[in-house]
PDB file of C-alpha atoms in Angstrom:
ATOM      1  CA  UNK A   1      78.274  75.130 104.250  1.00  0.00           C
ATOM      2  CA  UNK A   2      76.529  71.815 104.784  1.00  0.00           C
ATOM      3  CA  UNK A   3      78.708  68.852 103.930  1.00  0.00           C
ATOM      4  CA  UNK A   4      77.434  66.652 101.022  1.00  0.00           C
ATOM      5  CA  UNK A   5      77.184  63.618 103.280  1.00  0.00           C
ATOM      6  CA  UNK A   6      75.125  65.530 105.839  1.00  0.00           C
ATOM      7  CA  UNK A   7      72.823  66.874 103.126  1.00  0.00           C
ATOM      8  CA  UNK A   8      72.362  63.371 101.712  1.00  0.00           C
ATOM      9  CA  UNK A   9      71.606  62.027 105.183  1.00  0.00           C
ATOM     10  CA  UNK A  10      68.931  64.675 105.714  1.00  0.00           C
ATOM     11  CA  UNK A  11      67.334  63.878 102.359  1.00  0.00           C
ATOM     12  CA  UNK A  12      67.317  60.163 103.192  1.00  0.00           C
ATOM     13  CA  UNK A  13      65.799  60.824 106.604  1.00  0.00           C
ATOM     14  CA  UNK A  14      63.114  63.037 105.049  1.00  0.00           C
ATOM     15  CA  UNK A  15      62.178  60.277 102.599  1.00  0.00           C
ATOM     16  CA  UNK A  16      61.945  57.782 105.459  1.00  0.00           C
ATOM     17  CA  UNK A  17      59.761  60.133 107.517  1.00  0.00           C
ATOM     18  CA  UNK A  18      57.421  60.760 104.576  1.00  0.00           C
ATOM     19  CA  UNK A  19      57.143  57.019 103.939  1.00  0.00           C
ATOM     20  CA  UNK A  20      56.374  56.352 107.580  1.00  0.00           C
ATOM     21  CA  UNK A  21      53.718  59.086 107.598  1.00  0.00           C
ATOM     22  CA  UNK A  22      52.008  57.553 104.557  1.00  0.00           C
ATOM     23  CA  UNK A  23      52.137  54.081 106.104  1.00  0.00           C
ATOM     24  CA  UNK A  24      50.783  55.436 109.394  1.00  0.00           C
ATOM     25  CA  UNK A  25      47.925  57.214 107.611  1.00  0.00           C
ATOM     26  CA  UNK A  26      46.950  54.082 105.693  1.00  0.00           C
ATOM     27  CA  UNK A  27      47.259  51.949 108.828  1.00  0.00           C
ATOM     28  CA  UNK A  28      44.795  54.208 110.640  1.00  0.00           C
ATOM     29  CA  UNK A  29      42.372  54.552 107.732  1.00  0.00           C
ATOM     30  CA  UNK A  30      39.205  52.459 107.883  1.00  0.00           C
ATOM     31  CA  UNK A  31      38.515  49.919 105.144  1.00  0.00           C
ATOM     32  CA  UNK A  32      35.307  49.233 103.225  1.00  0.00           C
ATOM     33  CA  UNK A  33      35.414  45.691 101.795  1.00  0.00           C
ATOM     34  CA  UNK A  34      32.822  44.889  99.154  1.00  0.00           C
ATOM     35  CA  UNK A  35      32.258  43.563  95.660  1.00  0.00           C
ATOM     36  CA  UNK A  36      29.295  43.324  93.306  1.00  0.00           C
ATOM     37  CA  UNK A  37      26.868  40.695  94.581  1.00  0.00           C
ATOM     38  CA  UNK A  38      28.163  40.703  98.150  1.00  0.00           C
ATOM     39  CA  UNK A  39      25.488  40.826 100.841  1.00  0.00           C
ATOM     40  CA  UNK A  40      25.007  43.860 103.054  1.00  0.00           C
ATOM     41  CA  UNK A  41      25.549  41.667 106.109  1.00  0.00           C
ATOM     42  CA  UNK A  42      28.913  40.385 104.854  1.00  0.00           C
ATOM     43  CA  UNK A  43      29.949  43.901 103.824  1.00  0.00           C
ATOM     44  CA  UNK A  44      29.305  45.116 107.368  1.00  0.00           C
ATOM     45  CA  UNK A  45      31.190  42.193 108.914  1.00  0.00           C
ATOM     46  CA  UNK A  46      34.227  42.451 106.620  1.00  0.00           C
ATOM     47  CA  UNK A  47      34.669  46.242 106.869  1.00  0.00           C
ATOM     48  CA  UNK A  48      36.310  48.295 109.600  1.00  0.00           C
ATOM     49  CA  UNK A  49      34.436  51.313 108.177  1.00  0.00           C
ATOM     50  CA  UNK A  50      31.098  51.762 109.966  1.00  0.00           C
ATOM     51  CA  UNK A  51      28.766  50.724 107.165  1.00  0.00           C
ATOM     52  CA  UNK A  52      25.481  50.899 109.164  1.00  0.00           C
ATOM     53  CA  UNK A  53      26.202  54.429 110.418  1.00  0.00           C
ATOM     54  CA  UNK A  54      26.724  55.651 106.856  1.00  0.00           C
ATOM     55  CA  UNK A  55      23.891  53.790 105.121  1.00  0.00           C
ATOM     56  CA  UNK A  56      20.519  55.114 104.000  1.00  0.00           C
ATOM     57  CA  UNK A  57      17.699  52.583 104.374  1.00  0.00           C
ATOM     58  CA  UNK A  58      14.449  52.143 102.485  1.00  0.00           C
ATOM     59  CA  UNK A  59      11.498  52.791 104.871  1.00  0.00           C
ATOM     60  CA  UNK A  60      10.141  49.282 104.453  1.00  0.00           C
ATOM     61  CA  UNK A  61       9.254  46.608 106.988  1.00  0.00           C
ATOM     62  CA  UNK A  62      11.848  45.574 107.821  1.00  0.00           C
ATOM     63  CA  UNK A  63      14.069  48.411 106.507  1.00  0.00           C
ATOM     64  CA  UNK A  64      16.602  47.322 103.906  1.00  0.00           C
ATOM     65  CA  UNK A  65      19.762  49.085 102.714  1.00  0.00           C
ATOM     66  CA  UNK A  66      19.635  51.535  99.843  1.00  0.00           C
ATOM     67  CA  UNK A  67      23.128  53.054  99.676  1.00  0.00           C
ATOM     68  CA  UNK A  68      26.249  53.586 101.766  1.00  0.00           C
ATOM     69  CA  UNK A  69      27.992  56.958 101.512  1.00  0.00           C
ATOM     70  CA  UNK A  70      31.635  57.880 102.078  1.00  0.00           C
ATOM     71  CA  UNK A  71      32.582  61.390 103.214  1.00  0.00           C
ATOM     72  CA  UNK A  72      35.693  60.728 105.298  1.00  0.00           C
ATOM     73  CA  UNK A  73      38.998  59.009 104.417  1.00  0.00           C
ATOM     74  CA  UNK A  74      38.339  55.350 103.620  1.00  0.00           C
ATOM     75  CA  UNK A  75      40.293  52.672 101.763  1.00  0.00           C
ATOM     76  CA  UNK A  76      38.053  50.719  99.399  1.00  0.00           C
ATOM     77  CA  UNK A  77      38.931  47.054  98.957  1.00  0.00           C
ATOM     78  CA  UNK A  78      37.144  45.347  96.072  1.00  0.00           C
ATOM     79  CA  UNK A  79      37.413  41.940  97.670  1.00  0.00           C
ATOM     80  CA  UNK A  80      36.632  39.529  94.869  1.00  0.00           C
ATOM     81  CA  UNK A  81      39.076  36.657  95.562  1.00  0.00           C
ATOM     82  CA  UNK A  82      40.325  36.482  91.964  1.00  0.00           C
ATOM     83  CA  UNK A  83      39.784  39.946  90.495  1.00  0.00           C
ATOM     84  CA  UNK A  84      40.026  42.144  93.566  1.00  0.00           C
ATOM     85  CA  UNK A  85      42.033  45.323  94.072  1.00  0.00           C
ATOM     86  CA  UNK A  86      42.582  47.947  96.743  1.00  0.00           C
ATOM     87  CA  UNK A  87      42.322  51.666  95.996  1.00  0.00           C
ATOM     88  CA  UNK A  88      44.161  54.519  97.705  1.00  0.00           C
ATOM     89  CA  UNK A  89      42.252  56.352 100.415  1.00  0.00           C
ATOM     90  CA  UNK A  90      39.294  58.452  99.289  1.00  0.00           C
ATOM     91  CA  UNK A  91      36.686  60.806 100.738  1.00  0.00           C
ATOM     92  CA  UNK A  92      34.233  60.311  97.894  1.00  0.00           C
ATOM     93  CA  UNK A  93      32.159  57.236  97.230  1.00  0.00           C
ATOM     94  CA  UNK A  94      28.863  55.406  97.314  1.00  0.00           C
ATOM     95  CA  UNK A  95      27.846  51.756  97.371  1.00  0.00           C
ATOM     96  CA  UNK A  96      24.383  50.900  96.065  1.00  0.00           C
ATOM     97  CA  UNK A  97      22.374  47.881  97.198  1.00  0.00           C
ATOM     98  CA  UNK A  98      19.648  45.940  95.426  1.00  0.00           C
ATOM     99  CA  UNK A  99      17.722  43.274  97.320  1.00  0.00           C
ATOM    100  CA  UNK A 100      20.315  43.359 100.086  1.00  0.00           C
ATOM    101  CA  UNK A 101      23.340  42.884  97.829  1.00  0.00           C
ATOM    102  CA  UNK A 102      25.933  45.284  96.428  1.00  0.00           C
ATOM    103  CA  UNK A 103      24.828  46.371  92.944  1.00  0.00           C
ATOM    104  CA  UNK A 104      27.066  49.380  92.219  1.00  0.00           C
ATOM    105  CA  UNK A 105      30.212  50.986  93.580  1.00  0.00           C
ATOM    106  CA  UNK A 106      31.309  54.518  92.675  1.00  0.00           C
ATOM    107  CA  UNK A 107      34.371  56.258  94.069  1.00  0.00           C
ATOM    108  CA  UNK A 108      37.503  58.259  93.339  1.00  0.00           C
ATOM    109  CA  UNK A 109      40.903  56.796  94.284  1.00  0.00           C
ATOM    110  CA  UNK A 110      42.132  60.100  95.700  1.00  0.00           C
ATOM    111  CA  UNK A 111      41.527  62.485  98.592  1.00  0.00           C
ATOM    112  CA  UNK A 112      41.534  65.646  96.469  1.00  0.00           C
ATOM    113  CA  UNK A 113      41.936  66.837  92.906  1.00  0.00           C
ATOM    114  CA  UNK A 114      45.515  66.653  91.649  1.00  0.00           C
ATOM    115  CA  UNK A 115      47.736  68.507  89.194  1.00  0.00           C
ATOM    116  CA  UNK A 116      48.545  66.578  86.047  1.00  0.00           C
ATOM    117  CA  UNK A 117      52.077  65.623  87.108  1.00  0.00           C
ATOM    118  CA  UNK A 118      50.644  63.895  90.201  1.00  0.00           C
ATOM    119  CA  UNK A 119      47.695  62.391  88.329  1.00  0.00           C
ATOM    120  CA  UNK A 120      49.890  60.371  85.949  1.00  0.00           C
ATOM    121  CA  UNK A 121      51.667  58.224  88.605  1.00  0.00           C
ATOM    122  CA  UNK A 122      48.299  57.491  90.237  1.00  0.00           C
ATOM    123  CA  UNK A 123      46.725  56.589  86.896  1.00  0.00           C
ATOM    124  CA  UNK A 124      49.671  54.348  86.029  1.00  0.00           C
ATOM    125  CA  UNK A 125      49.456  52.589  89.390  1.00  0.00           C
ATOM    126  CA  UNK A 126      45.699  52.114  89.089  1.00  0.00           C
ATOM    127  CA  UNK A 127      45.832  50.700  85.564  1.00  0.00           C
ATOM    128  CA  UNK A 128      48.625  48.351  86.650  1.00  0.00           C
ATOM    129  CA  UNK A 129      46.547  47.022  89.549  1.00  0.00           C
ATOM    130  CA  UNK A 130      43.558  46.384  87.311  1.00  0.00           C
ATOM    131  CA  UNK A 131      45.653  44.660  84.647  1.00  0.00           C
ATOM    132  CA  UNK A 132      47.223  42.421  87.274  1.00  0.00           C
ATOM    133  CA  UNK A 133      43.738  41.505  88.556  1.00  0.00           C
ATOM    134  CA  UNK A 134      42.567  40.334  85.137  1.00  0.00           C
ATOM    135  CA  UNK A 135      40.481  43.303  83.972  1.00  0.00           C
ATOM    136  CA  UNK A 136      40.439  43.761  80.192  1.00  0.00           C
ATOM    137  CA  UNK A 137      39.183  46.560  77.908  1.00  0.00           C
ATOM    138  CA  UNK A 138      35.640  46.084  76.665  1.00  0.00           C
ATOM    139  CA  UNK A 139      36.641  47.333  73.231  1.00  0.00           C
ATOM    140  CA  UNK A 140      40.423  47.534  72.715  1.00  0.00           C
ATOM    141  CA  UNK A 141      39.958  49.718  69.623  1.00  0.00           C
ATOM    142  CA  UNK A 142      37.862  52.440  71.304  1.00  0.00           C
ATOM    143  CA  UNK A 143      38.335  52.114  75.063  1.00  0.00           C
ATOM    144  CA  UNK A 144      41.774  50.640  75.630  1.00  0.00           C
ATOM    145  CA  UNK A 145      44.202  51.389  78.440  1.00  0.00           C
ATOM    146  CA  UNK A 146      45.432  54.973  78.548  1.00  0.00           C
ATOM    147  CA  UNK A 147      48.976  55.250  77.203  1.00  0.00           C
ATOM    148  CA  UNK A 148      51.040  57.603  79.380  1.00  0.00           C
ATOM    149  CA  UNK A 149      54.513  56.097  79.100  1.00  0.00           C
ATOM    150  CA  UNK A 150      56.106  58.855  77.032  1.00  0.00           C
ATOM    151  CA  UNK A 151      56.059  62.651  77.171  1.00  0.00           C
ATOM    152  CA  UNK A 152      54.267  62.700  73.814  1.00  0.00           C
ATOM    153  CA  UNK A 153      51.489  60.462  75.192  1.00  0.00           C
ATOM    154  CA  UNK A 154      51.188  62.498  78.390  1.00  0.00           C
ATOM    155  CA  UNK A 155      50.929  65.771  76.489  1.00  0.00           C
ATOM    156  CA  UNK A 156      48.317  64.298  74.144  1.00  0.00           C
ATOM    157  CA  UNK A 157      46.210  63.124  77.088  1.00  0.00           C
ATOM    158  CA  UNK A 158      46.484  66.479  78.816  1.00  0.00           C
ATOM    159  CA  UNK A 159      45.278  68.324  75.710  1.00  0.00           C
ATOM    160  CA  UNK A 160      42.408  65.867  75.314  1.00  0.00           C
ATOM    161  CA  UNK A 161      41.300  66.307  78.928  1.00  0.00           C
ATOM    162  CA  UNK A 162      40.839  70.035  78.391  1.00  0.00           C
ATOM    163  CA  UNK A 163      38.055  69.161  75.928  1.00  0.00           C
ATOM    164  CA  UNK A 164      36.450  65.951  77.194  1.00  0.00           C
ATOM    165  CA  UNK A 165      36.271  63.212  79.791  1.00  0.00           C
ATOM    166  CA  UNK A 166      38.379  60.207  78.819  1.00  0.00           C
ATOM    167  CA  UNK A 167      36.818  56.838  79.643  1.00  0.00           C
ATOM    168  CA  UNK A 168      38.349  53.384  79.816  1.00  0.00           C
ATOM    169  CA  UNK A 169      35.668  50.676  79.974  1.00  0.00           C
ATOM    170  CA  UNK A 170      36.927  47.435  81.498  1.00  0.00           C
ATOM    171  CA  UNK A 171      35.364  44.024  82.036  1.00  0.00           C
ATOM    172  CA  UNK A 172      35.681  40.813  83.875  1.00  0.00           C
ATOM    173  CA  UNK A 173      33.621  39.164  81.123  1.00  0.00           C
ATOM    174  CA  UNK A 174      30.215  37.879  82.222  1.00  0.00           C
ATOM    175  CA  UNK A 175      30.813  39.142  85.760  1.00  0.00           C
ATOM    176  CA  UNK A 176      31.824  42.787  86.293  1.00  0.00           C
ATOM    177  CA  UNK A 177      32.176  46.051  84.399  1.00  0.00           C
ATOM    178  CA  UNK A 178      34.317  49.006  85.459  1.00  0.00           C
ATOM    179  CA  UNK A 179      34.404  52.532  84.053  1.00  0.00           C
ATOM    180  CA  UNK A 180      37.618  54.454  84.642  1.00  0.00           C
ATOM    181  CA  UNK A 181      36.823  58.135  84.036  1.00  0.00           C
ATOM    182  CA  UNK A 182      39.638  60.686  83.884  1.00  0.00           C
ATOM    183  CA  UNK A 183      38.636  64.341  83.756  1.00  0.00           C
ATOM    184  CA  UNK A 184      39.842  67.886  84.176  1.00  0.00           C
ATOM    185  CA  UNK A 185      37.878  69.121  87.188  1.00  0.00           C
ATOM    186  CA  UNK A 186      39.035  72.628  88.168  1.00  0.00           C
ATOM    187  CA  UNK A 187      40.359  75.676  86.275  1.00  0.00           C
ATOM    188  CA  UNK A 188      39.973  73.806  83.007  1.00  0.00           C
ATOM    189  CA  UNK A 189      38.768  76.831  81.007  1.00  0.00           C
ATOM    190  CA  UNK A 190      42.160  78.472  81.491  1.00  0.00           C
ATOM    191  CA  UNK A 191      43.738  75.588  79.559  1.00  0.00           C
ATOM    192  CA  UNK A 192      46.870  76.029  81.635  1.00  0.00           C
ATOM    193  CA  UNK A 193      48.633  72.746  82.521  1.00  0.00           C
ATOM    194  CA  UNK A 194      50.201  74.411  85.552  1.00  0.00           C
ATOM    195  CA  UNK A 195      46.918  75.385  87.236  1.00  0.00           C
ATOM    196  CA  UNK A 196      44.372  72.763  86.088  1.00  0.00           C
ATOM    197  CA  UNK A 197      43.326  70.074  88.574  1.00  0.00           C
ATOM    198  CA  UNK A 198      42.244  66.562  87.656  1.00  0.00           C
ATOM    199  CA  UNK A 199      40.060  63.780  89.022  1.00  0.00           C
ATOM    200  CA  UNK A 200      39.699  60.037  88.459  1.00  0.00           C
ATOM    201  CA  UNK A 201      36.333  58.329  88.975  1.00  0.00           C
ATOM    202  CA  UNK A 202      35.911  54.561  89.276  1.00  0.00           C
ATOM    203  CA  UNK A 203      32.462  52.997  88.814  1.00  0.00           C
ATOM    204  CA  UNK A 204      31.887  49.253  89.141  1.00  0.00           C
ATOM    205  CA  UNK A 205      28.778  47.224  88.348  1.00  0.00           C
ATOM    206  CA  UNK A 206      27.685  43.986  86.711  1.00  0.00           C
ATOM    207  CA  UNK A 207      28.756  43.109  83.168  1.00  0.00           C
ATOM    208  CA  UNK A 208      25.768  43.749  80.914  1.00  0.00           C
ATOM    209  CA  UNK A 209      27.919  43.985  77.782  1.00  0.00           C
ATOM    210  CA  UNK A 210      29.227  40.466  77.179  1.00  0.00           C
ATOM    211  CA  UNK A 211      27.068  38.161  75.109  1.00  0.00           C
TER     212      UNK A 211
END
């Protein structure tokens, strides 16, 4: 029989190895650095991700950028100096340009759909980052932060996601808007918490809501 100390040592070593693997993956993952209003030129210069190789251009003279597409693991850094945040690696995303500047950003802060018990820690982490960066709900009564601190709140959210997409609309007033969309994405019709898979979408644009 394995001694308790040996078993504990193996568990500790496994945790260290997993942590190192995650750090190594993130260290090797390319970064796309952009924010609304940033020029295409500066986006290219500030990103390790090959923006030109993944950008569709309008056939004008000279050509100008239309949209940049993500289909391989990339870390997205919303690099506003005051309200910026960094998302976990993703394989899904697009950056739209208007007159040579970033106008929209759409992505998912995950590499694949997740079961509900893995979605909640990610959602909690993401909401915490946005709160710390100064983002606030557009309408606290209708689109406030998602409450997932208790089992009752988690179960309520899970039931709701079987029927509809849940949206949190956030603002940096007079500057940016951000829609945080949480949805059941796969095997939702079965209404089985053990088999359903979930997705988070993040869409950022200008604030057209504040007066």
